[in-house]
XYZ file of C-alpha atoms in Angstrom:
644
model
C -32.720 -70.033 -7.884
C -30.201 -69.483 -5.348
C -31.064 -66.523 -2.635
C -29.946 -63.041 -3.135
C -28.983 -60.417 -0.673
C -27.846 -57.059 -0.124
C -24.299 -58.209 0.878
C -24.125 -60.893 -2.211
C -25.245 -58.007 -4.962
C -22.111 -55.571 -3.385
C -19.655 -58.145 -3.389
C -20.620 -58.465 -7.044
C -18.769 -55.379 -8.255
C -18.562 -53.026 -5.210
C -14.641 -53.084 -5.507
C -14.479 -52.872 -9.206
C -17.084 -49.760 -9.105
C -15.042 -47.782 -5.900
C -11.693 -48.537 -7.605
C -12.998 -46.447 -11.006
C -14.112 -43.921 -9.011
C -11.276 -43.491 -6.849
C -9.136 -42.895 -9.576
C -10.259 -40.114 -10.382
C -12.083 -37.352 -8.113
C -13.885 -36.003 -10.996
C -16.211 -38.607 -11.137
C -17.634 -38.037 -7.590
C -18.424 -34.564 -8.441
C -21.022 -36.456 -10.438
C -22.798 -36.749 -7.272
C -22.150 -33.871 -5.518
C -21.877 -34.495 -1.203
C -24.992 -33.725 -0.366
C -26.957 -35.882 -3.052
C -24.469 -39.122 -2.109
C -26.394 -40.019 0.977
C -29.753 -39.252 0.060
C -29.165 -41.882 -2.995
C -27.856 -43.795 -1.174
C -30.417 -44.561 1.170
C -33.050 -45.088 -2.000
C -30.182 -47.526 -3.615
C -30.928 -49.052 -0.123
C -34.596 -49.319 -0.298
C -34.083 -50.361 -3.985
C -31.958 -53.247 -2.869
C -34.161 -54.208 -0.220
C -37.480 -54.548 -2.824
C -35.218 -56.154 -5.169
C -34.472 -59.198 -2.895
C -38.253 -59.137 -1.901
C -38.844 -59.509 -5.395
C -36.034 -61.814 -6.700
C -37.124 -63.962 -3.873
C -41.128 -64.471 -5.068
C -39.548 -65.573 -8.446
C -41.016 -62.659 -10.704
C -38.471 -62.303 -13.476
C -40.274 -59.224 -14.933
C -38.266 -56.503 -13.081
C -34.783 -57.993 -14.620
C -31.775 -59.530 -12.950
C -29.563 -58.096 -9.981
C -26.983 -57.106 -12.413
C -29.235 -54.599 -14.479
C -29.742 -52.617 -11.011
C -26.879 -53.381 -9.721
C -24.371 -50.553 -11.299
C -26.107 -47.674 -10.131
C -26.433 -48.729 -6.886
C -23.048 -49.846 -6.285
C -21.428 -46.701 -7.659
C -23.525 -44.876 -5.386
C -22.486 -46.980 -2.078
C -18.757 -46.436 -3.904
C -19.106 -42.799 -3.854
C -20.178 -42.671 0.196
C -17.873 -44.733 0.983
C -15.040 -42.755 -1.024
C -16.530 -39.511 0.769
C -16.262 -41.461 4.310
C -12.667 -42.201 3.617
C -11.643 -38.621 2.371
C -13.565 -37.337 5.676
C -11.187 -39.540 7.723
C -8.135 -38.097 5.870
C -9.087 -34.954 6.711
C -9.831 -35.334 10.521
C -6.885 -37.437 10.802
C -4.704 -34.348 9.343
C -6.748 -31.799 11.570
C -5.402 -28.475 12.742
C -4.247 -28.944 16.708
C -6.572 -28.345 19.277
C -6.428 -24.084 20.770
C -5.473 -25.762 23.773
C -2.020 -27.700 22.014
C -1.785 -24.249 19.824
C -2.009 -22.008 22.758
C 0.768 -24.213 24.714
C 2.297 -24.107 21.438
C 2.870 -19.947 21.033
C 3.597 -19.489 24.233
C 6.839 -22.219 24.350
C 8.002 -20.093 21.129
C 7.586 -17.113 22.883
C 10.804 -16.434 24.711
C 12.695 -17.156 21.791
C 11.868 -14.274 20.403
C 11.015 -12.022 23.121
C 10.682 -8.728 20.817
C 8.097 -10.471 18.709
C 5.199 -8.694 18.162
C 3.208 -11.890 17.221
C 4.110 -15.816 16.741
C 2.199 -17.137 14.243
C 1.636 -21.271 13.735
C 0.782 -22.228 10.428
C 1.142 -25.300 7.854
C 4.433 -24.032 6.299
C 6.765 -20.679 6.526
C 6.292 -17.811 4.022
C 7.771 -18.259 1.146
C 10.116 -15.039 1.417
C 11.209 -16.051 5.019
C 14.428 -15.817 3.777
C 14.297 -12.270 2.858
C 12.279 -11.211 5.296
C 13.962 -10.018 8.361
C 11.059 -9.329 10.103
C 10.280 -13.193 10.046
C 11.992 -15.545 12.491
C 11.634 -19.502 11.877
C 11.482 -20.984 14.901
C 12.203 -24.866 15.864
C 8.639 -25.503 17.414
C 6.509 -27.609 15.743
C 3.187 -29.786 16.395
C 0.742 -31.556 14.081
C 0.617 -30.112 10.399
C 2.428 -26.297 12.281
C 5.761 -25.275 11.919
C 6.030 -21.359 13.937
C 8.110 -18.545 13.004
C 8.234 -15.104 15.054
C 7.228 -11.608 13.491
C 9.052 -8.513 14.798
C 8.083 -4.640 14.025
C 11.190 -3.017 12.888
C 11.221 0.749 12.075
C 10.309 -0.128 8.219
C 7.588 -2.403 9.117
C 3.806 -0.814 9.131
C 2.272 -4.237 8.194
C 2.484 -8.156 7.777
C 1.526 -9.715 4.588
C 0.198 -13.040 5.513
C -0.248 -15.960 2.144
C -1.562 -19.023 3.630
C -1.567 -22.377 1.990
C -4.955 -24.052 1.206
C -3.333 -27.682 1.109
C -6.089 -30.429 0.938
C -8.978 -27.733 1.253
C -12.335 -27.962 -1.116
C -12.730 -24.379 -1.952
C -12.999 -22.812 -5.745
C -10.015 -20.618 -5.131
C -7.085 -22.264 -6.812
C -4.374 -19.871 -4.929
C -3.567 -19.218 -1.473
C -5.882 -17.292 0.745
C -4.323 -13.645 0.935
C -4.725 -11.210 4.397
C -3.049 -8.068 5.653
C -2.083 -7.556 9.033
C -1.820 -3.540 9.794
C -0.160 -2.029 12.955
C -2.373 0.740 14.108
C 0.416 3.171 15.329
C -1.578 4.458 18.017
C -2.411 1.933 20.208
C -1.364 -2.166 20.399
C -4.355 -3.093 17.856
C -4.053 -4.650 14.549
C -6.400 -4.442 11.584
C -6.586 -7.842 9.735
C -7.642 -7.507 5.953
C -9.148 -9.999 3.926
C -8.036 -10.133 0.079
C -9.140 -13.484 -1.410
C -12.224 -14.286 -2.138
C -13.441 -16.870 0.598
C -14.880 -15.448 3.521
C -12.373 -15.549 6.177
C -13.486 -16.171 9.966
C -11.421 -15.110 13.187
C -11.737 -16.985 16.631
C -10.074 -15.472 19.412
C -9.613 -18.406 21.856
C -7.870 -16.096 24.841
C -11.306 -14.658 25.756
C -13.086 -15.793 28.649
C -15.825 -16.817 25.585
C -14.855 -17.328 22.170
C -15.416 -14.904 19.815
C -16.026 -15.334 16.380
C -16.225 -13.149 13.147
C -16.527 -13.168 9.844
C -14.171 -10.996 7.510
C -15.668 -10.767 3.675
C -13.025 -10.608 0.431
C -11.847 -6.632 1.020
C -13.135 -6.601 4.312
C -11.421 -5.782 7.800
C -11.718 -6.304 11.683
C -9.630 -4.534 14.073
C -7.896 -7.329 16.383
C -6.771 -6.679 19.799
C -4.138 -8.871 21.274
C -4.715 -12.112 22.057
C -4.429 -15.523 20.337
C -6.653 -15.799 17.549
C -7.291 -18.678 14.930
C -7.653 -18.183 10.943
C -10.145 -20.189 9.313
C -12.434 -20.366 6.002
C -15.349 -22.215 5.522
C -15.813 -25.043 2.485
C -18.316 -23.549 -0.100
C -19.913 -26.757 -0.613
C -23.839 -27.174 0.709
C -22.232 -29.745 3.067
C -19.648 -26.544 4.557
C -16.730 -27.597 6.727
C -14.005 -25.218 8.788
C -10.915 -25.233 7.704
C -7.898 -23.965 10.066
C -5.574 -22.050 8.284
C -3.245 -20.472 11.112
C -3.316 -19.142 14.216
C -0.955 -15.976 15.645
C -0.861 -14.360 18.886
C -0.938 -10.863 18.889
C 1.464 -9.311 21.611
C 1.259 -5.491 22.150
C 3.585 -2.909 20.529
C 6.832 -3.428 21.504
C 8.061 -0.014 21.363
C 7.186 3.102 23.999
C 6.942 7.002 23.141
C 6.661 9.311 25.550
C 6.959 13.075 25.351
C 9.012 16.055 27.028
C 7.554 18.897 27.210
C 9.050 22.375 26.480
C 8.268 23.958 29.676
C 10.390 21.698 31.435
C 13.797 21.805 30.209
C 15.274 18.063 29.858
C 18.008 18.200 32.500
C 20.073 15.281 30.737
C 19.741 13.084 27.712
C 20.662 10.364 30.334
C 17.620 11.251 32.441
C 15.262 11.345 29.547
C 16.894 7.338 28.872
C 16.504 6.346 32.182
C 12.401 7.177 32.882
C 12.372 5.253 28.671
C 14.333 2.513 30.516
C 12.348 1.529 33.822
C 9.267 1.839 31.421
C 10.844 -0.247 29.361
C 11.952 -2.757 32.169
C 8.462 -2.897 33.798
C 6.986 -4.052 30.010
C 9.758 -6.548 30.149
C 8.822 -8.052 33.111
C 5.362 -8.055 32.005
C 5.466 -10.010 29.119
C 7.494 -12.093 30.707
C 5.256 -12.844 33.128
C 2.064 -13.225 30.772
C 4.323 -15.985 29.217
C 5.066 -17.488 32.561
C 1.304 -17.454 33.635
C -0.395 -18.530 30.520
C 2.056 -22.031 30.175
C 1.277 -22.647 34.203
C -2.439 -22.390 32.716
C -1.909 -24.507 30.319
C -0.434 -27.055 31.683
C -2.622 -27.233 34.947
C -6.041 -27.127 32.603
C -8.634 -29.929 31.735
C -8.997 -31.494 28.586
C -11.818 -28.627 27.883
C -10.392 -25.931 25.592
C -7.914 -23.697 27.149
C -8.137 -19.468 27.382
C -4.911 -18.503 27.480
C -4.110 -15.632 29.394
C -4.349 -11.825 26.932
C -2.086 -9.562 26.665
C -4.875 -7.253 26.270
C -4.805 -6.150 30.251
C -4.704 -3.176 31.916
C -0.912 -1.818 32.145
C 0.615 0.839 33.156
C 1.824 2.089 29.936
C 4.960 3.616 28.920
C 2.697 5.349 25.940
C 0.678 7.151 28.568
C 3.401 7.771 31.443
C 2.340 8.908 34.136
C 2.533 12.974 34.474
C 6.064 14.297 35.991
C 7.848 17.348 35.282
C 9.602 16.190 32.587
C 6.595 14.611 30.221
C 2.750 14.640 29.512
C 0.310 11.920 28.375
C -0.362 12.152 24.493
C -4.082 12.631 23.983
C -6.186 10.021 23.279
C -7.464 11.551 20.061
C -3.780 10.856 18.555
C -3.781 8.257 15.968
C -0.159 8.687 15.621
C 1.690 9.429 19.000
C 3.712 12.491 17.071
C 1.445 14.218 15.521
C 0.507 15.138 19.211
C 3.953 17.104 19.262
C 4.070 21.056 19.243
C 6.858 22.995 18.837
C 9.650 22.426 21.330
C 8.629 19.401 22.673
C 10.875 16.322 22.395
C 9.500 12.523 21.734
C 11.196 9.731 22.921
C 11.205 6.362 20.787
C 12.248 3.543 22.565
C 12.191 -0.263 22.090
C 12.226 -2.936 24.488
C 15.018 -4.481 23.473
C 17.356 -3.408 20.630
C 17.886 -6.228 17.873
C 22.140 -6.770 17.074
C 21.522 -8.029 13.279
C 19.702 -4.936 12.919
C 22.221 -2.881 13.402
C 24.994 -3.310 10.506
C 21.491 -3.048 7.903
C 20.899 -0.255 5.840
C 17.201 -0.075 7.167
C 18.795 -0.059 10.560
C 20.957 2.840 9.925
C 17.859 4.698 8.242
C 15.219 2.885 10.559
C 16.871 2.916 14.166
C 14.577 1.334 16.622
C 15.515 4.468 19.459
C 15.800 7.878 18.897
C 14.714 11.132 20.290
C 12.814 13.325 18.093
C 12.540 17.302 19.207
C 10.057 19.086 16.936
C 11.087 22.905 16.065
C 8.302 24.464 13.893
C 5.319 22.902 11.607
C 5.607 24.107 8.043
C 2.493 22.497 7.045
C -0.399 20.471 8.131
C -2.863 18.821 5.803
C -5.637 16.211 5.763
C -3.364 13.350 4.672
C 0.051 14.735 6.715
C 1.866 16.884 8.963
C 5.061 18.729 7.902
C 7.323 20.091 10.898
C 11.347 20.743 11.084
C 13.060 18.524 13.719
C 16.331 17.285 15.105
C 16.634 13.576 15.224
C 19.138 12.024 17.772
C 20.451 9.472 15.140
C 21.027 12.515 12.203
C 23.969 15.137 12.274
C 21.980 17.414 10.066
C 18.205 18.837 10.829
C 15.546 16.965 9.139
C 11.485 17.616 8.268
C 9.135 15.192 9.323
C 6.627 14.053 7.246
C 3.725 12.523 9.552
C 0.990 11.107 7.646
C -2.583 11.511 9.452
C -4.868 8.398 10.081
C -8.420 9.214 11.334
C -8.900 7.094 14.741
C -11.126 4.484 14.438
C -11.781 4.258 10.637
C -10.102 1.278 9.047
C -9.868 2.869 5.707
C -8.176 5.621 7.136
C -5.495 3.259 8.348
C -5.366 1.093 5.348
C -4.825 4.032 3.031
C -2.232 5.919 5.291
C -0.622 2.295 5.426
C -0.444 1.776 1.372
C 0.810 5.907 1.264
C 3.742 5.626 3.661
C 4.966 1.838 2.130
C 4.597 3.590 -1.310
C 6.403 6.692 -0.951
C 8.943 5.085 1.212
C 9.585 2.503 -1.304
C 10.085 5.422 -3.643
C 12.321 7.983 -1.968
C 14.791 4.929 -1.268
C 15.267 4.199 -4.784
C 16.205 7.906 -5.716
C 19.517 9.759 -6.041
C 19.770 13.225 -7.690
C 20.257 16.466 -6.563
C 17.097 17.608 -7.922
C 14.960 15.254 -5.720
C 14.253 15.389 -2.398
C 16.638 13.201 -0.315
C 15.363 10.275 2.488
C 17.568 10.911 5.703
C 15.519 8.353 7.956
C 12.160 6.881 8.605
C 9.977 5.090 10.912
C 6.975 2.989 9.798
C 5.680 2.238 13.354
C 5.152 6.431 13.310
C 4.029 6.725 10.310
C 7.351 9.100 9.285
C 9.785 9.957 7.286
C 12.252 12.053 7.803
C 13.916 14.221 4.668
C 16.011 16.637 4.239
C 15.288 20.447 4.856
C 14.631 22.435 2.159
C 13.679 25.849 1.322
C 10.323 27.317 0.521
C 7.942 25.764 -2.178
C 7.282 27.939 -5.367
C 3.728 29.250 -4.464
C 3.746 32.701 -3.983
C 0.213 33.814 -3.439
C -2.490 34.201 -5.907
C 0.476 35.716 -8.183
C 3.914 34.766 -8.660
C 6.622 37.128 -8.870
C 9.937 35.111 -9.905
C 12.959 36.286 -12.049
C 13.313 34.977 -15.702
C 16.672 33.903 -14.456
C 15.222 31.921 -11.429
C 12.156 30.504 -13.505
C 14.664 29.083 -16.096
C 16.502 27.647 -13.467
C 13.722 26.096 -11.944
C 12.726 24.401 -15.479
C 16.415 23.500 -16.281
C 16.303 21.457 -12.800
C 13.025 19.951 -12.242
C 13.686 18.408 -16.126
C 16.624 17.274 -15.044
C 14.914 15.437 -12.102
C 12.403 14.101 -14.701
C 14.573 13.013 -17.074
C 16.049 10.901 -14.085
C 13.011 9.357 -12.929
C 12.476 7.944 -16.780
C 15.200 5.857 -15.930
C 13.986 4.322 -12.537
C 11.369 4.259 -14.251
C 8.666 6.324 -11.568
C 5.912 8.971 -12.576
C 5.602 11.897 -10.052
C 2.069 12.381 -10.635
C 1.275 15.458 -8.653
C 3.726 18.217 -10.200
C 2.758 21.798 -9.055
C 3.888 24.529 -7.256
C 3.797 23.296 -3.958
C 5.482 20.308 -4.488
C 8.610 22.235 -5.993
C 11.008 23.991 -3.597
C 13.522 27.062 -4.578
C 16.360 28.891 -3.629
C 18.797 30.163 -5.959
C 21.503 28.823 -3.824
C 19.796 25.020 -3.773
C 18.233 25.618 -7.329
C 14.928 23.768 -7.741
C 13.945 20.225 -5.760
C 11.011 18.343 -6.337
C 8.653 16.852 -3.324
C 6.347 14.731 -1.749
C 6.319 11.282 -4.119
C 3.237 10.117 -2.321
C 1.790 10.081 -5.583
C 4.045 8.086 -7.423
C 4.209 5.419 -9.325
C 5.645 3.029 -11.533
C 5.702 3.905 -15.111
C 2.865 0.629 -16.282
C 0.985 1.377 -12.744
C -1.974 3.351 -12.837
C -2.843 6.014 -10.410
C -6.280 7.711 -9.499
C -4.524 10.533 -7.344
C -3.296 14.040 -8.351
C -4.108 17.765 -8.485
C -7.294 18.256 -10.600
C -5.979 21.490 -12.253
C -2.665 20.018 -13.329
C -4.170 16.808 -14.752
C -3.829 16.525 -18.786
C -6.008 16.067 -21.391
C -4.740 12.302 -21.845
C -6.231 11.773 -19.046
C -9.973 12.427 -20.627
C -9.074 11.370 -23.961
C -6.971 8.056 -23.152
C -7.483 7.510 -19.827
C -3.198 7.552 -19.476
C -0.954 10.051 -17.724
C 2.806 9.012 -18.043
C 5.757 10.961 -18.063
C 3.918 12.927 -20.660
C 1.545 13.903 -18.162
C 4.250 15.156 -15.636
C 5.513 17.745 -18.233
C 1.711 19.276 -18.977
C 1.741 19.158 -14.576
C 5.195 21.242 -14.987
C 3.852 23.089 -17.933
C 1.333 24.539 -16.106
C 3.080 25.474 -13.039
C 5.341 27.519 -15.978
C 2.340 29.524 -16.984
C 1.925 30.485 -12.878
C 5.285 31.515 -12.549
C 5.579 33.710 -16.087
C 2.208 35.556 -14.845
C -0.104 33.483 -17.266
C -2.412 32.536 -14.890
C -3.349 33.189 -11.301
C -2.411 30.031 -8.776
C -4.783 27.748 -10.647
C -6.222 26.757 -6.322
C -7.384 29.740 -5.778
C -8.756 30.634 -9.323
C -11.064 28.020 -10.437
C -13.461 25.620 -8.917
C -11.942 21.835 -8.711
C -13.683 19.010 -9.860
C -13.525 14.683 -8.679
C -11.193 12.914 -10.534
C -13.411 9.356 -9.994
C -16.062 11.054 -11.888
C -14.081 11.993 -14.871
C -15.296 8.701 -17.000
C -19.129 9.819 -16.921
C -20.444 13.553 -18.351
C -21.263 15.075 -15.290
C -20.238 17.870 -13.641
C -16.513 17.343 -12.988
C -16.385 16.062 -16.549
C -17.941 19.266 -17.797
C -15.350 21.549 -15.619
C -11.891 19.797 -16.699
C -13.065 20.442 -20.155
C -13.652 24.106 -19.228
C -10.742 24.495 -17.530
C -8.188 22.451 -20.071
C -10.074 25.162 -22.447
C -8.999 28.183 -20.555
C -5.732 26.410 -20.448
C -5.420 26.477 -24.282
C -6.873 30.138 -25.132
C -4.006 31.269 -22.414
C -1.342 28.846 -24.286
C -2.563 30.763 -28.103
C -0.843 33.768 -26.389
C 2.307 32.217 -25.757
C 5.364 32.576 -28.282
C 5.113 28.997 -30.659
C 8.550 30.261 -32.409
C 11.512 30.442 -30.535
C 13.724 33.870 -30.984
C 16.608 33.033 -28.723
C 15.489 35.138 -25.887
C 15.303 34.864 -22.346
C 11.265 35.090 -22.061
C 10.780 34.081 -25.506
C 12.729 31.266 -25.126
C 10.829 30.065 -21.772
C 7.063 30.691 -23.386
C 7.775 28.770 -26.445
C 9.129 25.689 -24.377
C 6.028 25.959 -22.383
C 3.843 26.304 -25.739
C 5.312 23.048 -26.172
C 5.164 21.838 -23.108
C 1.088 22.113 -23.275
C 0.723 20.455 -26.604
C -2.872 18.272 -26.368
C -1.430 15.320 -28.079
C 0.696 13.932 -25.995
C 2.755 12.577 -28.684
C 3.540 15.685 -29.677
C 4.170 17.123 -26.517
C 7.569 18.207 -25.927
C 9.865 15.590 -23.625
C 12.505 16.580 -20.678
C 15.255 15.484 -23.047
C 14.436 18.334 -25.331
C 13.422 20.937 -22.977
C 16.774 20.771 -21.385
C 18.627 20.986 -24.766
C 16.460 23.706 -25.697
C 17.533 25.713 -22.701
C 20.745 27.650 -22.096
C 22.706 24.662 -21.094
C 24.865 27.693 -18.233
C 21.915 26.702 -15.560
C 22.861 23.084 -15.744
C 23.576 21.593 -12.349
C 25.117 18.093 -12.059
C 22.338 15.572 -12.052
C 23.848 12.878 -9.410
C 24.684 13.974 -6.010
C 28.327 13.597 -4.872
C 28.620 14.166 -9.319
């Protein structure tokens, strides 16, 4: 018998065995990575006392061919993993130091950038995006594309591919990058489900941490790397894109009212050295970090930060003409008072922008002088202004975003883009009008209008103006039915009157889309739907406007001030919010059993039975805008289209 050994029992049928499992990589999940080896090795051991044995001639224990299958597929299925392990080092992300050198060659193409960003491909809606610029810079497995802040622009939505990546996530991974308005920090959010981990490799020592699915970190500028981690017991790091964050690349300072602003020229030129010293800045941190670069050992380089200490155009330094906003500002105007002036300035103004509607809405400079707050809540402030890019005086709407609490940010962040999105969709005289905005603020700016319809714990309105004020405000919801959006948040405060204006309805930060769901809203306005279905609707804005009717005919006392509110995220369990909707949609009903359910013709008569109908429980039954408008004298209609 000839002599067998390990080599001669592979040759057998090691090819055969590899090529079956090769072609398909299903069949070396059979042995999952970190079982391959450890088999291996005892296929080893196997083979070895098999040639002992083969050797001393004892037949008993079979033939090489009866152990040989398992023990080849094994060897087939190391070797396999050895290959793939080579594919993926050979198609490894670039080095920090080739990434940082990298960034900062793209950087003075687009010197307004406020980050570059390398990754494996551009975003898909690069195209449409005008806040993305490709750029022509490439190295192994990046292309790089530039990301600028215009005035609409409170975040980046980053998709990034997960080409050639083990992980149980079939899509791309998913993160949010948030521009905190008050300072030159960013809040990164992770949602997809792997584990996300951030290296920032422009620190003297690398830092490293770990953002969970829903999760955030606040990232100061510098050049950071994107990575997830395999979820296999064998785990590997995977590098997904890197970006360097540059600081904001706008400046605010603000005039005080003491000292009168000798020239709008003046106020320009202290905006434009500021400006001109950030300039140079930049520039130089470019300058500096590729002379680092290119001067460094093979060791990993750490670029230069922008993260420095500057003399910021934010924080000028005190003159007669401006003061440094506070520190406790999360957004640099809600640290205005009356008669003081902000001025908005960029460091350098983009061309393209300027023939773009968001442009002529969004302008990247402007002077903003506050006149008098109307309002000032926990999610906003409300002031009248007079914006340097607007013929007309405007009201800012400011929304507030508590310092140093990422949900704070996050949620002012989804507000603003939400309502924002919604104002610029809407045209009609009975809806308040967008005049201008700025995202990296946190504003909007809308047209003045008069005063809202509260009145104190009791209302005291004309029949005459109240059936105005329903003629128009259905009007403006039979117009939203065709957008389609849901208000949400219908109530006195959010409907402003004057019988020369007529009735306009406010403040869509509420809104929604007609199939999108919405946890928000006034508790005492909510309808009965809402317990019984768990659905809202348009339906749901005309019980909101129903009971506003029953405040201004007298009904009821300004439901605020009357009755104790209650959590709308406890509404699904019987507890005590549960327990005082149902009291309070009660009270609602016994006050409705008063109202007129046939309609005589008259003026109040008329008005109580629409609002009898208006409060109907079923919401199928409930009466719609169409019909409340035909009900009503149709000699308070008002064209429904501006310019109409």
């Amino acid at each position: 018998m000839s002599e067998l050994n390990d080599e001669s029992i592979r040759s057998a049928s090691f090819v055969t065995a590899r090529s079956h499992i090769s072609a398909s990589h299903s069949h070396s999940s059979q042995w999952p990575s970190t079982q391959i080896e450890p088999r291996a090795i005892a296929a080893a051991s196997a083979l070895g006392a098999q040639k002992r044995l083969l050797t001393s001639s004892q037949p008993s224990f079979g033939s090489a061919t009866q152990i040989e299958p398992r023990v080849v597929a094994y060897e087939a299925a190391l070797a396999l993993k050895r290959d793939r392990e080579a594919e993926r080092l050979a198609s490894k992300a670039p080095t920090t130091k080739k990434i940082a050198t990298l960034l900062t060659r793209a950087l003075p193409d687009v010197p307004d950038a406020r980050m570059i960003v390398a990754s494996t491909r551009f975003p898909n809606d690069s195209s449409q995006n005008s806040s993305i610029i490709p750029l022509s810079y490439k190295a192994k497995d990046r292309v790089t594309f530039g990301v600028v802040q215009q005035a609409q622009d409170v975040d980046l939505v980053l998709r990034l591919p997960l080409d050639n990546v083990d992980t149980v996530v079939g899509t791309d991974v998913e993160c949010q990058i948030v521009y905190d308005p008050g300072s030159d920090d960013c809040l990164l959010v992770n949602y997809t489900k792997p584990q996300l981990r951030l290296t920032n490799f422009s620190s003297s020592s690398t830092l490293q941490i770990s953002v969970k699915e829903k999760g955030s970190h606040l990232v100061q500028p510098g050049m950071w790397r994107i990575s997830i981690v395999s979820d296999d017991q064998d785990p590997e790091e995977y590098h997904l894109a890197e970006f360097w964050l540059l600081g904001r690349r706008f400046d605010v300072s603000i005039h005080t009212a003491n000292n009168s602003l000798e020239t709008k020229r003046g106020m320009d030129d202290d905006a434009e050295g500021n400006i001109s010293k950030r300039q140079k800045r930049y520039h130089d941190i470019a300058e500096t970090a590729s002379i680092q670069l290119i001067n460094s050992s093979n060791t990993e380089s750490k670029p230069i930060t922008t993260a420095t200490k500057r003399t910021d155009a934010h924080n000028p330094a005190p003159s007669s003409s401006t003061r440094r906003i506070s520190d406790k500002a999360s957004v640099p105007l809600l640290d205005l008072v009356d008669g003081e002036t902000a001025v908005i300035r960029a460091l350098r103004d983009r061309t393209d922008w300027s023939q773009s509607l968001s442009a002529a809405k969004g302008p990247a400079r402007y002077q903003l002088r506050r006149v008098k707050q109307i309002a000032v809540t926990a999610s906003a402030a409300v002031f009248t202004c007079e914006h340097s890019a607007l013929t007309e005086p405007v009201v800012a709407k400011v929304l507030q975003c508590k310092k140093d609490l990422p949900h704070s940010l996050r949620t002012s962040t989804l507000l603003w883009k939400r309502e924002k999105a919604t104002l610029e969709k809407l045209k009609h005289r009975n809806v308040i009008s967008l005049k201008a905005f700025d995202g990296r603020m946190f504003a909007m700016y809308l047209e003045p209008l008069p005063p809202s319809l509260y009145r104190g714990l009791e209302a005291k309105m004309s029949l005459s103006d109240i059936s105005t004020i329903l003629y128009n405000i259905s009007s403006a919801l039979v117009y939203l039915k065709t957008v389609p959006i849901i208000h949400n948040d219908i109530k006195p405060r959010n409907i402003t009157y004057s019988p020369r204006r007529g009735a306009v309805l406010i403040d869509f930060g509420l809104a929604t889309s007609a199939n999108e769901w919405n946890a928000g809203g006034t508790p005492w306005y909510l309808p009965p739907d809402l317990l019984d279905y768990n659905s809202r609707g348009s339906p749901g804005d005309i019980w909101a406007l129903g009971i506003t009717m029953l405040y201004l005919l007298g009904r009821i006392k300004y439901p605020e001030n009357n009755k104790p509110g209650w959590l709308m995220r406890e509404l699904n369990h019987n507890g005590n919010s549960r327990k005082r909707m149902e009291d309070w949609l009660q009270y609602i009903l016994t006050v409705r059993a008063r109202l007129s359910p046939v309609n005589m013709g008259t003026g109040r008569n008329k008005l109580e039975h629409i609002v009898f109908n208006m409060l109907e429980s079923d919401s199928d039954l409930r009466i719609n805008a169409e019909n409340i408008i035909s009900t009503l004298d149709t000699s308070t209609a008002t064209p429904l289209l501006l310019g109409a």
